[in-house]
Amino acid sequence: MIDLEHLAQAQQALVEAGRILHAAGKVPATGGNFSIRLDERHMAVTVSGRHKGFLTPADLMVTDFDAVAVGSRLKPSAEALLHGQLYRDRADAGAILHTHSRAATLLSLATEDDEVVLEGYELLKALEGVETHEARVRIPVFANTQQIPILVDQARARLGREPYAGTPAYLIRGHGVYVWASDMASCLRQVEALDFLFDCELERRRWSSR
């Protein structure tokens, strides 16, 4: 049984996250998708094709971690499977935000490697579990695909081993970033911090190419 009070709180948090991220220019058009864990089997997730800057509770739905709707005929994004995979595999994940920010999208295309390594930045300490600027945070980069089950399998295999067991995010090339944290407030903070760091990395690459 879904806790209705918890669901109402999750809906409010998702609506507010949409307004914040839209105002910051990180979810243009109908891009992105958001979710909050409700329990060990269910999540509240955005309905497919809805503009994230103007969400209402009617634009949100409950699914299980296989993205099967609960009590609704609405359709979640196909990428809801990626949210479910993270909740299933990471007990510490309580909220997930997928954005299409400019910095994340461009950096994913600018790197030829299969990861982006962030180190030496003071703002790394805004990420959960990071206590020093001397940390090396490795963000995996996956190829974009419309075959979401394939991406689910790739993410599960890669995130399940070192050095990615503690990573807070991954990039999809030419697409955007997935960020997760223990709760929505922390997830929003990490989205903001990572976008700043991604922008710094883009600028560093410009310097090095001169």
Tab-separated table of C-alpha atoms in Angstrom:
chain	number	residue	atom	x	y	z
A	1	MET	CA	0.000	0.000	0.000
A	2	ILE	CA	1.399	3.400	-1.031
A	3	ASP	CA	1.674	5.872	1.846
A	4	LEU	CA	-0.547	8.704	0.599
A	5	GLU	CA	1.041	11.338	2.806
A	6	HIS	CA	4.492	10.367	1.520
A	7	LEU	CA	3.152	10.452	-2.043
A	8	ALA	CA	1.742	13.959	-1.565
A	9	GLN	CA	5.101	15.149	-0.193
A	10	ALA	CA	6.904	13.540	-3.132
A	11	GLN	CA	4.572	15.222	-5.605
A	12	GLN	CA	5.180	18.612	-4.023
A	13	ALA	CA	8.953	18.083	-4.109
A	14	LEU	CA	8.874	17.018	-7.773
A	15	VAL	CA	6.747	20.011	-8.783
A	16	GLU	CA	9.107	22.383	-6.979
A	17	ALA	CA	12.177	20.722	-8.505
A	18	GLY	CA	10.699	21.270	-11.963
A	19	ARG	CA	10.199	24.968	-11.323
A	20	ILE	CA	13.712	25.388	-9.964
A	21	LEU	CA	15.413	23.510	-12.798
A	22	HIS	CA	13.314	25.173	-15.494
A	23	ALA	CA	14.177	28.618	-14.101
A	24	ALA	CA	17.856	27.598	-14.192
A	25	GLY	CA	17.571	26.526	-17.849
A	26	LYS	CA	18.356	22.866	-17.208
A	27	VAL	CA	15.174	21.242	-18.572
A	28	PRO	CA	14.278	22.973	-21.861
A	29	ALA	CA	11.093	22.078	-23.737
A	30	THR	CA	9.816	18.759	-22.335
A	31	GLY	CA	13.320	17.431	-21.650
A	32	GLY	CA	14.297	15.542	-18.531
A	33	ASN	CA	12.511	13.311	-16.062
A	34	PHE	CA	12.385	13.220	-12.268
A	35	SER	CA	11.495	10.700	-9.584
A	36	ILE	CA	11.373	10.058	-5.836
A	37	ARG	CA	11.515	6.665	-4.131
A	38	LEU	CA	8.280	5.889	-2.287
A	39	ASP	CA	9.231	2.524	-0.811
A	40	GLU	CA	11.243	-0.570	-1.686
A	41	ARG	CA	9.187	-1.261	-4.812
A	42	HIS	CA	7.635	2.010	-5.995
A	43	MET	CA	8.537	5.483	-7.171
A	44	ALA	CA	6.725	8.708	-8.044
A	45	VAL	CA	7.861	9.755	-11.523
A	46	THR	CA	7.055	12.388	-14.127
A	47	VAL	CA	4.589	11.492	-16.880
A	48	SER	CA	6.034	11.259	-20.398
A	49	GLY	CA	6.104	14.444	-22.460
A	50	ARG	CA	5.211	16.947	-19.723
A	51	HIS	CA	7.061	20.246	-19.409
A	52	LYS	CA	8.989	20.123	-16.163
A	53	GLY	CA	8.655	23.838	-15.473
A	54	PHE	CA	4.878	23.633	-15.214
A	55	LEU	CA	4.283	20.356	-13.399
A	56	THR	CA	1.197	19.705	-11.298
A	57	PRO	CA	0.331	16.535	-9.357
A	58	ALA	CA	-1.608	15.433	-12.459
A	59	ASP	CA	1.723	15.290	-14.338
A	60	LEU	CA	3.121	12.730	-11.899
A	61	MET	CA	2.398	9.044	-11.463
A	62	VAL	CA	3.335	6.005	-9.419
A	63	THR	CA	5.120	3.036	-10.986
A	64	ASP	CA	7.070	0.073	-9.752
A	65	PHE	CA	10.774	-0.180	-10.485
A	66	ASP	CA	9.996	-1.884	-13.803
A	67	ALA	CA	8.106	1.307	-14.816
A	68	VAL	CA	4.731	-0.468	-14.664
A	69	ALA	CA	2.009	2.034	-13.767
A	70	VAL	CA	0.144	1.669	-10.475
A	71	GLY	CA	-3.463	2.882	-10.486
A	72	SER	CA	-3.094	4.991	-13.617
A	73	ARG	CA	-3.458	4.800	-17.379
A	74	LEU	CA	-0.836	7.485	-17.850
A	75	LYS	CA	2.504	6.645	-19.435
A	76	PRO	CA	5.897	7.266	-17.840
A	77	SER	CA	8.931	8.087	-19.919
A	78	ALA	CA	10.698	5.031	-21.323
A	79	GLU	CA	13.663	6.278	-19.295
A	80	ALA	CA	11.753	5.543	-16.088
A	81	LEU	CA	13.461	2.142	-16.358
A	82	LEU	CA	16.758	3.893	-15.636
A	83	HIS	CA	15.291	5.358	-12.455
A	84	GLY	CA	14.008	1.954	-11.386
A	85	GLN	CA	17.405	0.364	-11.970
A	86	LEU	CA	19.089	2.937	-9.743
A	87	TYR	CA	16.552	2.538	-6.936
A	88	ARG	CA	16.790	-1.230	-7.137
A	89	ASP	CA	20.586	-1.300	-7.105
A	90	ARG	CA	21.325	1.650	-4.810
A	91	ALA	CA	19.579	1.566	-1.472
A	92	ASP	CA	20.884	5.075	-0.706
A	93	ALA	CA	19.149	6.639	-3.729
A	94	GLY	CA	16.034	8.508	-2.650
A	95	ALA	CA	15.632	10.947	-5.556
A	96	ILE	CA	16.793	11.102	-9.176
A	97	LEU	CA	16.944	14.078	-11.536
A	98	HIS	CA	17.658	13.780	-15.243
A	99	THR	CA	18.385	17.131	-16.880
A	100	HIS	CA	19.322	18.306	-20.361
A	101	SER	CA	21.526	21.177	-19.314
A	102	ARG	CA	23.818	22.799	-21.843
A	103	ALA	CA	27.001	22.071	-19.873
A	104	ALA	CA	26.187	18.386	-19.354
A	105	THR	CA	25.173	17.885	-22.970
A	106	LEU	CA	28.222	19.630	-24.427
A	107	LEU	CA	30.727	17.993	-22.078
A	108	SER	CA	29.354	14.560	-22.908
A	109	LEU	CA	30.084	15.298	-26.565
A	110	ALA	CA	33.415	17.030	-25.953
A	111	THR	CA	35.002	14.062	-24.195
A	112	GLU	CA	36.259	11.122	-26.239
A	113	ASP	CA	36.720	9.021	-23.104
A	114	ASP	CA	34.102	6.862	-21.432
A	115	GLU	CA	34.281	8.953	-18.266
A	116	VAL	CA	34.795	12.484	-16.994
A	117	VAL	CA	37.132	12.818	-14.016
A	118	LEU	CA	36.536	15.757	-11.681
A	119	GLU	CA	39.309	16.645	-9.243
A	120	GLY	CA	40.835	19.650	-7.532
A	121	TYR	CA	37.594	21.591	-7.246
A	122	GLU	CA	36.422	22.872	-3.855
A	123	LEU	CA	32.808	22.441	-4.951
A	124	LEU	CA	33.267	18.672	-5.089
A	125	LYS	CA	32.404	18.796	-1.389
A	126	ALA	CA	28.808	19.625	-2.382
A	127	LEU	CA	28.478	15.983	-3.467
A	128	GLU	CA	27.318	13.384	-0.968
A	129	GLY	CA	30.201	11.446	0.555
A	130	VAL	CA	32.924	13.833	-0.675
A	131	GLU	CA	34.860	15.552	2.116
A	132	THR	CA	37.861	17.064	0.338
A	133	HIS	CA	38.715	18.871	-2.870
A	134	GLU	CA	41.448	16.270	-3.314
A	135	ALA	CA	38.849	13.615	-4.146
A	136	ARG	CA	38.635	12.202	-7.675
A	137	VAL	CA	35.021	11.845	-8.775
A	138	ARG	CA	34.605	9.725	-11.890
A	139	ILE	CA	31.444	10.269	-13.923
A	140	PRO	CA	30.750	7.505	-16.479
A	141	VAL	CA	29.737	8.462	-20.015
A	142	PHE	CA	27.379	6.180	-21.945
A	143	ALA	CA	26.502	6.238	-25.627
A	144	ASN	CA	23.023	7.537	-26.350
A	145	THR	CA	20.475	4.967	-27.474
A	146	GLN	CA	16.725	4.644	-27.867
A	147	GLN	CA	17.035	1.068	-26.596
A	148	ILE	CA	16.606	1.890	-22.916
A	149	PRO	CA	16.822	-1.735	-21.643
A	150	ILE	CA	20.300	-1.917	-23.181
A	151	LEU	CA	21.312	1.270	-21.368
A	152	VAL	CA	19.848	-0.118	-18.139
A	153	ASP	CA	22.068	-3.192	-18.440
A	154	GLN	CA	25.129	-1.090	-19.254
A	155	ALA	CA	24.533	1.229	-16.322
A	156	ARG	CA	23.951	-1.659	-13.912
A	157	ALA	CA	27.135	-3.440	-14.993
A	158	ARG	CA	29.341	-0.371	-14.841
A	159	LEU	CA	27.983	1.298	-11.732
A	160	GLY	CA	28.153	-1.975	-9.848
A	161	ARG	CA	31.945	-2.079	-9.818
A	162	GLU	CA	34.846	0.106	-8.803
A	163	PRO	CA	35.698	2.880	-9.380
A	164	TYR	CA	32.056	3.864	-9.922
A	165	ALA	CA	30.407	2.404	-6.831
A	166	GLY	CA	30.264	5.839	-5.186
A	167	THR	CA	29.626	8.021	-8.208
A	168	PRO	CA	26.645	10.419	-7.932
A	169	ALA	CA	25.840	10.685	-11.633
A	170	TYR	CA	26.400	9.592	-15.185
A	171	LEU	CA	26.333	11.337	-18.555
A	172	ILE	CA	24.638	10.156	-21.730
A	173	ARG	CA	26.428	11.440	-24.803
A	174	GLY	CA	24.589	14.294	-26.495
A	175	HIS	CA	21.678	13.811	-24.120
A	176	GLY	CA	22.267	14.999	-20.569
A	177	VAL	CA	22.969	13.797	-17.060
A	178	TYR	CA	21.378	11.517	-14.459
A	179	VAL	CA	21.999	12.557	-10.851
A	180	TRP	CA	20.865	10.748	-7.701
A	181	ALA	CA	21.064	11.433	-3.974
A	182	SER	CA	19.489	10.483	-0.671
A	183	ASP	CA	16.702	13.052	-0.975
A	184	MET	CA	15.440	15.740	-3.334
A	185	ALA	CA	17.181	18.656	-1.626
A	186	SER	CA	20.525	16.872	-1.890
A	187	CYS	CA	19.824	15.869	-5.470
A	188	LEU	CA	19.077	19.472	-6.467
A	189	ARG	CA	22.294	20.591	-4.785
A	190	GLN	CA	24.272	17.965	-6.678
A	191	VAL	CA	22.693	18.913	-10.006
A	192	GLU	CA	23.700	22.530	-9.430
A	193	ALA	CA	27.221	21.630	-8.303
A	194	LEU	CA	27.841	19.175	-11.131
A	195	ASP	CA	26.597	21.599	-13.750
A	196	PHE	CA	29.047	24.212	-12.472
A	197	LEU	CA	31.855	21.649	-12.523
A	198	PHE	CA	30.927	20.493	-16.024
A	199	ASP	CA	31.064	24.104	-17.196
A	200	CYS	CA	34.503	24.471	-15.589
A	201	GLU	CA	35.696	21.342	-17.397
A	202	LEU	CA	34.476	22.703	-20.721
A	203	GLU	CA	36.378	25.941	-20.131
A	204	ARG	CA	39.537	24.050	-19.149
A	205	ARG	CA	39.328	22.110	-22.402
A	206	ARG	CA	39.047	25.360	-24.327
A	207	TRP	CA	42.191	26.657	-22.621
A	208	SER	CA	44.155	23.507	-23.335
A	209	SER	CA	43.210	23.579	-27.016
A	210	ARG	CA	44.547	27.110	-27.607
